[in-house]
């Protein structure tokens, strides 16, 4: 049948709040969204893409909610994604809460369930992976994933094959660059929806470049020319402000542009074609 909804989770419970641990440390970008949130997000993007005959799909809407704990990071969080064509996906993650960690795909003629979907198979304590297909009438078919290799060995083999073939990224269904960046954009939208901005991302603390060194001036890679009526020479290239979604993403490009000699910025609110 046609896929209508996807549900995916990855959550576990740390034994206690440990402010020094990377999962809880604000200065280390802790929390569940950036630790395990990528697993359910990448999976629902994969399934939504397959339903549309594409390697992956980008959601046109992302809404999220989370509990931000003592250190200001998300300890449990959920998001709803809407994809073009109507598929709705619910994703959740946590570092202070155990979840069932099952991928569920709901369609017009039944559903598919994949426990611990990020393993698929491999050498793990709970045995081989499985895929359960449940019909609308309740009939169930279990497909065993007869893969005994550890999941990490599959990743190593895929990387080796890509290198030998002269490729710089995985072939589908492996995650390529565009797919990885798409997942990261969804995670950023999820964080923005729940109000999660790490201290290191705040402009008040960004007096140096994102690499930690002072900003350099006097670059000559981008030339300058005079504009009548403007006293200060302007760079021959202007940088537009169209799509800086976070302070950190903007600072990388803006600092590089300035250090190369750029000083002309287009801050138009709306770009037209």
PDB file of N, CA, C and O in Angstrom, residues 147-201:
ATOM      1  N   UNK A 147      22.345 -11.578   8.554  1.00  0.00           N
ATOM      2  CA  UNK A 147      23.636 -10.904   8.445  1.00  0.00           C
ATOM      3  C   UNK A 147      24.347 -11.036   9.779  1.00  0.00           C
ATOM      4  O   UNK A 147      23.932 -10.451  10.779  1.00  0.00           O
ATOM      5  N   UNK A 148      25.413 -11.822   9.807  1.00  0.00           N
ATOM      6  CA  UNK A 148      26.102 -12.106  11.053  1.00  0.00           C
ATOM      7  C   UNK A 148      27.292 -11.190  11.294  1.00  0.00           C
ATOM      8  O   UNK A 148      27.872 -11.204  12.380  1.00  0.00           O
ATOM      9  N   UNK A 149      27.677 -10.422  10.288  1.00  0.00           N
ATOM     10  CA  UNK A 149      28.787  -9.496  10.501  1.00  0.00           C
ATOM     11  C   UNK A 149      28.353  -8.350  11.411  1.00  0.00           C
ATOM     12  O   UNK A 149      27.188  -7.961  11.421  1.00  0.00           O
ATOM     13  N   UNK A 150      29.304  -7.806  12.152  1.00  0.00           N
ATOM     14  CA  UNK A 150      28.999  -6.650  12.982  1.00  0.00           C
ATOM     15  C   UNK A 150      28.722  -5.458  12.081  1.00  0.00           C
ATOM     16  O   UNK A 150      29.320  -5.302  11.011  1.00  0.00           O
ATOM     17  N   UNK A 151      27.804  -4.599  12.518  1.00  0.00           N
ATOM     18  CA  UNK A 151      27.393  -3.473  11.687  1.00  0.00           C
ATOM     19  C   UNK A 151      28.574  -2.581  11.322  1.00  0.00           C
ATOM     20  O   UNK A 151      28.649  -2.044  10.212  1.00  0.00           O
ATOM     21  N   UNK A 152      29.545  -2.435  12.225  1.00  0.00           N
ATOM     22  CA  UNK A 152      30.688  -1.579  11.921  1.00  0.00           C
ATOM     23  C   UNK A 152      31.563  -2.172  10.823  1.00  0.00           C
ATOM     24  O   UNK A 152      32.195  -1.436  10.055  1.00  0.00           O
ATOM     25  N   UNK A 153      31.621  -3.502  10.743  1.00  0.00           N
ATOM     26  CA  UNK A 153      32.406  -4.114   9.676  1.00  0.00           C
ATOM     27  C   UNK A 153      31.770  -3.835   8.317  1.00  0.00           C
ATOM     28  O   UNK A 153      32.473  -3.697   7.311  1.00  0.00           O
ATOM     29  N   UNK A 154      30.439  -3.730   8.289  1.00  0.00           N
ATOM     30  CA  UNK A 154      29.760  -3.370   7.037  1.00  0.00           C
ATOM     31  C   UNK A 154      30.153  -1.961   6.610  1.00  0.00           C
ATOM     32  O   UNK A 154      30.351  -1.688   5.419  1.00  0.00           O
ATOM     33  N   UNK A 155      30.274  -1.057   7.581  1.00  0.00           N
ATOM     34  CA  UNK A 155      30.672   0.311   7.267  1.00  0.00           C
ATOM     35  C   UNK A 155      32.102   0.359   6.734  1.00  0.00           C
ATOM     36  O   UNK A 155      32.401   1.085   5.776  1.00  0.00           O
ATOM     37  N   UNK A 156      32.989  -0.417   7.351  1.00  0.00           N
ATOM     38  CA  UNK A 156      34.379  -0.462   6.891  1.00  0.00           C
ATOM     39  C   UNK A 156      34.452  -1.005   5.469  1.00  0.00           C
ATOM     40  O   UNK A 156      35.173  -0.469   4.612  1.00  0.00           O
ATOM     41  N   UNK A 157      33.693  -2.065   5.189  1.00  0.00           N
ATOM     42  CA  UNK A 157      33.685  -2.639   3.842  1.00  0.00           C
ATOM     43  C   UNK A 157      33.165  -1.631   2.819  1.00  0.00           C
ATOM     44  O   UNK A 157      33.706  -1.513   1.710  1.00  0.00           O
ATOM     45  N   UNK A 158      32.106  -0.904   3.178  1.00  0.00           N
ATOM     46  CA  UNK A 158      31.544   0.083   2.254  1.00  0.00           C
ATOM     47  C   UNK A 158      32.542   1.200   1.975  1.00  0.00           C
ATOM     48  O   UNK A 158      32.679   1.663   0.833  1.00  0.00           O
ATOM     49  N   UNK A 159      33.253   1.633   3.022  1.00  0.00           N
ATOM     50  CA  UNK A 159      34.267   2.671   2.833  1.00  0.00           C
ATOM     51  C   UNK A 159      35.397   2.160   1.941  1.00  0.00           C
ATOM     52  O   UNK A 159      35.875   2.872   1.040  1.00  0.00           O
ATOM     53  N   UNK A 160      35.826   0.912   2.177  1.00  0.00           N
ATOM     54  CA  UNK A 160      36.884   0.337   1.351  1.00  0.00           C
ATOM     55  C   UNK A 160      36.486   0.233  -0.109  1.00  0.00           C
ATOM     56  O   UNK A 160      37.282   0.535  -1.012  1.00  0.00           O
ATOM     57  N   UNK A 161      35.246  -0.183  -0.364  1.00  0.00           N
ATOM     58  CA  UNK A 161      34.769  -0.291  -1.742  1.00  0.00           C
ATOM     59  C   UNK A 161      34.738   1.072  -2.427  1.00  0.00           C
ATOM     60  O   UNK A 161      35.094   1.200  -3.606  1.00  0.00           O
ATOM     61  N   UNK A 162      34.311   2.100  -1.688  1.00  0.00           N
ATOM     62  CA  UNK A 162      34.266   3.444  -2.263  1.00  0.00           C
ATOM     63  C   UNK A 162      35.668   3.944  -2.596  1.00  0.00           C
ATOM     64  O   UNK A 162      35.901   4.525  -3.662  1.00  0.00           O
ATOM     65  N   UNK A 163      36.611   3.705  -1.696  1.00  0.00           N
ATOM     66  CA  UNK A 163      37.986   4.159  -1.921  1.00  0.00           C
ATOM     67  C   UNK A 163      38.595   3.456  -3.134  1.00  0.00           C
ATOM     68  O   UNK A 163      39.226   4.083  -3.995  1.00  0.00           O
ATOM     69  N   UNK A 164      38.396   2.139  -3.219  1.00  0.00           N
ATOM     70  CA  UNK A 164      38.944   1.393  -4.357  1.00  0.00           C
ATOM     71  C   UNK A 164      38.325   1.836  -5.679  1.00  0.00           C
ATOM     72  O   UNK A 164      38.974   1.788  -6.728  1.00  0.00           O
ATOM     73  N   UNK A 165      37.064   2.277  -5.621  1.00  0.00           N
ATOM     74  CA  UNK A 165      36.384   2.724  -6.836  1.00  0.00           C
ATOM     75  C   UNK A 165      36.671   4.186  -7.155  1.00  0.00           C
ATOM     76  O   UNK A 165      36.168   4.709  -8.151  1.00  0.00           O
ATOM     77  N   UNK A 166      37.474   4.844  -6.317  1.00  0.00           N
ATOM     78  CA  UNK A 166      37.807   6.238  -6.559  1.00  0.00           C
ATOM     79  C   UNK A 166      36.703   7.207  -6.193  1.00  0.00           C
ATOM     80  O   UNK A 166      36.718   8.359  -6.632  1.00  0.00           O
ATOM     81  N   UNK A 167      35.743   6.757  -5.375  1.00  0.00           N
ATOM     82  CA  UNK A 167      34.654   7.639  -4.956  1.00  0.00           C
ATOM     83  C   UNK A 167      34.980   8.276  -3.610  1.00  0.00           C
ATOM     84  O   UNK A 167      35.688   7.694  -2.794  1.00  0.00           O
ATOM     85  N   UNK A 168      34.435   9.451  -3.377  1.00  0.00           N
ATOM     86  CA  UNK A 168      34.632  10.153  -2.115  1.00  0.00           C
ATOM     87  C   UNK A 168      33.427  10.054  -1.195  1.00  0.00           C
ATOM     88  O   UNK A 168      33.413  10.652  -0.126  1.00  0.00           O
ATOM     89  N   UNK A 169      32.418   9.318  -1.612  1.00  0.00           N
ATOM     90  CA  UNK A 169      31.241   9.130  -0.775  1.00  0.00           C
ATOM     91  C   UNK A 169      30.616   7.782  -1.086  1.00  0.00           C
ATOM     92  O   UNK A 169      30.926   7.152  -2.101  1.00  0.00           O
ATOM     93  N   UNK A 170      29.733   7.335  -0.193  1.00  0.00           N
ATOM     94  CA  UNK A 170      29.084   6.045  -0.363  1.00  0.00           C
ATOM     95  C   UNK A 170      28.085   6.084  -1.514  1.00  0.00           C
ATOM     96  O   UNK A 170      27.455   7.105  -1.780  1.00  0.00           O
ATOM     97  N   UNK A 171      27.940   4.935  -2.158  1.00  0.00           N
ATOM     98  CA  UNK A 171      26.858   4.773  -3.119  1.00  0.00           C
ATOM     99  C   UNK A 171      25.575   4.461  -2.352  1.00  0.00           C
ATOM    100  O   UNK A 171      25.610   3.886  -1.265  1.00  0.00           O
ATOM    101  N   UNK A 172      24.423   4.839  -2.916  1.00  0.00           N
ATOM    102  CA  UNK A 172      23.143   4.546  -2.284  1.00  0.00           C
ATOM    103  C   UNK A 172      22.977   3.034  -2.173  1.00  0.00           C
ATOM    104  O   UNK A 172      23.395   2.307  -3.071  1.00  0.00           O
ATOM    105  N   UNK A 173      22.420   2.509  -1.061  1.00  0.00           N
ATOM    106  CA  UNK A 173      21.714   3.231   0.007  1.00  0.00           C
ATOM    107  C   UNK A 173      22.599   3.764   1.119  1.00  0.00           C
ATOM    108  O   UNK A 173      22.087   4.184   2.155  1.00  0.00           O
ATOM    109  N   UNK A 174      23.918   3.740   0.928  1.00  0.00           N
ATOM    110  CA  UNK A 174      24.780   4.415   1.883  1.00  0.00           C
ATOM    111  C   UNK A 174      24.525   5.910   1.853  1.00  0.00           C
ATOM    112  O   UNK A 174      23.981   6.447   0.880  1.00  0.00           O
ATOM    113  N   UNK A 175      24.918   6.599   2.908  1.00  0.00           N
ATOM    114  CA  UNK A 175      24.654   8.037   3.005  1.00  0.00           C
ATOM    115  C   UNK A 175      25.736   8.826   2.288  1.00  0.00           C
ATOM    116  O   UNK A 175      26.910   8.758   2.647  1.00  0.00           O
ATOM    117  N   UNK A 176      25.336   9.573   1.272  1.00  0.00           N
ATOM    118  CA  UNK A 176      26.244  10.474   0.580  1.00  0.00           C
ATOM    119  C   UNK A 176      26.285  11.824   1.262  1.00  0.00           C
ATOM    120  O   UNK A 176      25.646  12.054   2.289  1.00  0.00           O
ATOM    121  N   UNK A 177      27.036  12.738   0.667  1.00  0.00           N
ATOM    122  CA  UNK A 177      27.194  14.064   1.273  1.00  0.00           C
ATOM    123  C   UNK A 177      25.866  14.806   1.363  1.00  0.00           C
ATOM    124  O   UNK A 177      25.533  15.382   2.401  1.00  0.00           O
ATOM    125  N   UNK A 178      25.110  14.808   0.278  1.00  0.00           N
ATOM    126  CA  UNK A 178      23.849  15.554   0.265  1.00  0.00           C
ATOM    127  C   UNK A 178      22.877  14.994   1.302  1.00  0.00           C
ATOM    128  O   UNK A 178      22.166  15.748   1.979  1.00  0.00           O
ATOM    129  N   UNK A 179      22.864  13.675   1.431  1.00  0.00           N
ATOM    130  CA  UNK A 179      21.986  13.041   2.413  1.00  0.00           C
ATOM    131  C   UNK A 179      22.406  13.415   3.831  1.00  0.00           C
ATOM    132  O   UNK A 179      21.575  13.752   4.682  1.00  0.00           O
ATOM    133  N   UNK A 180      23.704  13.365   4.104  1.00  0.00           N
ATOM    134  CA  UNK A 180      24.207  13.706   5.436  1.00  0.00           C
ATOM    135  C   UNK A 180      23.893  15.151   5.791  1.00  0.00           C
ATOM    136  O   UNK A 180      23.445  15.457   6.906  1.00  0.00           O
ATOM    137  N   UNK A 181      24.125  16.061   4.846  1.00  0.00           N
ATOM    138  CA  UNK A 181      23.849  17.475   5.103  1.00  0.00           C
ATOM    139  C   UNK A 181      22.361  17.715   5.308  1.00  0.00           C
ATOM    140  O   UNK A 181      21.963  18.555   6.124  1.00  0.00           O
ATOM    141  N   UNK A 182      21.525  16.968   4.583  1.00  0.00           N
ATOM    142  CA  UNK A 182      20.087  17.105   4.764  1.00  0.00           C
ATOM    143  C   UNK A 182      19.651  16.709   6.162  1.00  0.00           C
ATOM    144  O   UNK A 182      18.810  17.374   6.778  1.00  0.00           O
ATOM    145  N   UNK A 183      20.222  15.627   6.680  1.00  0.00           N
ATOM    146  CA  UNK A 183      19.907  15.209   8.047  1.00  0.00           C
ATOM    147  C   UNK A 183      20.354  16.264   9.051  1.00  0.00           C
ATOM    148  O   UNK A 183      19.626  16.587  10.003  1.00  0.00           O
ATOM    149  N   UNK A 184      21.531  16.835   8.844  1.00  0.00           N
ATOM    150  CA  UNK A 184      22.028  17.871   9.756  1.00  0.00           C
ATOM    151  C   UNK A 184      21.124  19.101   9.744  1.00  0.00           C
ATOM    152  O   UNK A 184      20.891  19.721  10.793  1.00  0.00           O
ATOM    153  N   UNK A 185      20.608  19.450   8.566  1.00  0.00           N
ATOM    154  CA  UNK A 185      19.703  20.603   8.503  1.00  0.00           C
ATOM    155  C   UNK A 185      18.424  20.338   9.295  1.00  0.00           C
ATOM    156  O   UNK A 185      17.902  21.239   9.966  1.00  0.00           O
ATOM    157  N   UNK A 186      17.918  19.106   9.230  1.00  0.00           N
ATOM    158  CA  UNK A 186      16.726  18.771  10.008  1.00  0.00           C
ATOM    159  C   UNK A 186      17.032  18.844  11.502  1.00  0.00           C
ATOM    160  O   UNK A 186      16.230  19.364  12.292  1.00  0.00           O
ATOM    161  N   UNK A 187      18.197  18.346  11.916  1.00  0.00           N
ATOM    162  CA  UNK A 187      18.567  18.411  13.328  1.00  0.00           C
ATOM    163  C   UNK A 187      18.672  19.860  13.797  1.00  0.00           C
ATOM    164  O   UNK A 187      18.272  20.189  14.925  1.00  0.00           O
ATOM    165  N   UNK A 188      19.201  20.742  12.952  1.00  0.00           N
ATOM    166  CA  UNK A 188      19.277  22.160  13.314  1.00  0.00           C
ATOM    167  C   UNK A 188      17.884  22.765  13.443  1.00  0.00           C
ATOM    168  O   UNK A 188      17.622  23.580  14.340  1.00  0.00           O
ATOM    169  N   UNK A 189      16.974  22.380  12.552  1.00  0.00           N
ATOM    170  CA  UNK A 189      15.602  22.891  12.641  1.00  0.00           C
ATOM    171  C   UNK A 189      14.914  22.351  13.891  1.00  0.00           C
ATOM    172  O   UNK A 189      14.126  23.058  14.532  1.00  0.00           O
ATOM    173  N   UNK A 190      15.202  21.120  14.241  1.00  0.00           N
ATOM    174  CA  UNK A 190      14.659  20.520  15.464  1.00  0.00           C
ATOM    175  C   UNK A 190      15.175  21.279  16.679  1.00  0.00           C
ATOM    176  O   UNK A 190      14.407  21.651  17.578  1.00  0.00           O
ATOM    177  N   UNK A 191      16.477  21.534  16.718  1.00  0.00           N
ATOM    178  CA  UNK A 191      17.055  22.281  17.843  1.00  0.00           C
ATOM    179  C   UNK A 191      16.463  23.683  17.927  1.00  0.00           C
ATOM    180  O   UNK A 191      16.161  24.179  19.014  1.00  0.00           O
ATOM    181  N   UNK A 192      16.313  24.332  16.779  1.00  0.00           N
ATOM    182  CA  UNK A 192      15.748  25.683  16.776  1.00  0.00           C
ATOM    183  C   UNK A 192      14.316  25.678  17.302  1.00  0.00           C
ATOM    184  O   UNK A 192      13.904  26.589  18.031  1.00  0.00           O
ATOM    185  N   UNK A 193      13.562  24.632  16.950  1.00  0.00           N
ATOM    186  CA  UNK A 193      12.164  24.553  17.380  1.00  0.00           C
ATOM    187  C   UNK A 193      12.038  24.414  18.893  1.00  0.00           C
ATOM    188  O   UNK A 193      11.068  24.892  19.488  1.00  0.00           O
ATOM    189  N   UNK A 194      13.023  23.761  19.528  1.00  0.00           N
ATOM    190  CA  UNK A 194      12.946  23.553  20.979  1.00  0.00           C
ATOM    191  C   UNK A 194      13.736  24.608  21.745  1.00  0.00           C
ATOM    192  O   UNK A 194      13.804  24.567  22.973  1.00  0.00           O
ATOM    193  N   UNK A 195      14.355  25.550  21.029  1.00  0.00           N
ATOM    194  CA  UNK A 195      15.104  26.611  21.689  1.00  0.00           C
ATOM    195  C   UNK A 195      16.451  26.183  22.223  1.00  0.00           C
ATOM    196  O   UNK A 195      16.944  26.752  23.205  1.00  0.00           O
ATOM    197  N   UNK A 196      17.063  25.186  21.587  1.00  0.00           N
ATOM    198  CA  UNK A 196      18.356  24.686  22.052  1.00  0.00           C
ATOM    199  C   UNK A 196      19.486  25.373  21.289  1.00  0.00           C
ATOM    200  O   UNK A 196      19.761  25.071  20.131  1.00  0.00           O
ATOM    201  N   UNK A 197      20.119  26.326  21.949  1.00  0.00           N
ATOM    202  CA  UNK A 197      21.306  26.988  21.422  1.00  0.00           C
ATOM    203  C   UNK A 197      22.415  26.807  22.450  1.00  0.00           C
ATOM    204  O   UNK A 197      22.287  27.226  23.600  1.00  0.00           O
ATOM    205  N   UNK A 198      23.491  26.162  22.046  1.00  0.00           N
ATOM    206  CA  UNK A 198      24.587  25.919  22.970  1.00  0.00           C
ATOM    207  C   UNK A 198      25.315  27.222  23.287  1.00  0.00           C
ATOM    208  O   UNK A 198      25.337  28.159  22.480  1.00  0.00           O
ATOM    209  N   UNK A 199      25.905  27.264  24.468  1.00  0.00           N
ATOM    210  CA  UNK A 199      26.619  28.470  24.877  1.00  0.00           C
ATOM    211  C   UNK A 199      27.694  28.849  23.866  1.00  0.00           C
ATOM    212  O   UNK A 199      27.916  30.023  23.583  1.00  0.00           O
ATOM    213  N   UNK A 200      28.357  27.840  23.298  1.00  0.00           N
ATOM    214  CA  UNK A 200      29.443  28.107  22.362  1.00  0.00           C
ATOM    215  C   UNK A 200      28.943  28.738  21.065  1.00  0.00           C
ATOM    216  O   UNK A 200      29.703  29.338  20.311  1.00  0.00           O
ATOM    217  N   UNK A 201      27.637  28.615  20.795  1.00  0.00           N
ATOM    218  CA  UNK A 201      27.066  29.174  19.572  1.00  0.00           C
ATOM    219  C   UNK A 201      26.627  30.623  19.735  1.00  0.00           C
ATOM    220  O   UNK A 201      26.364  31.300  18.738  1.00  0.00           O
TER     221      UNK A 201
END
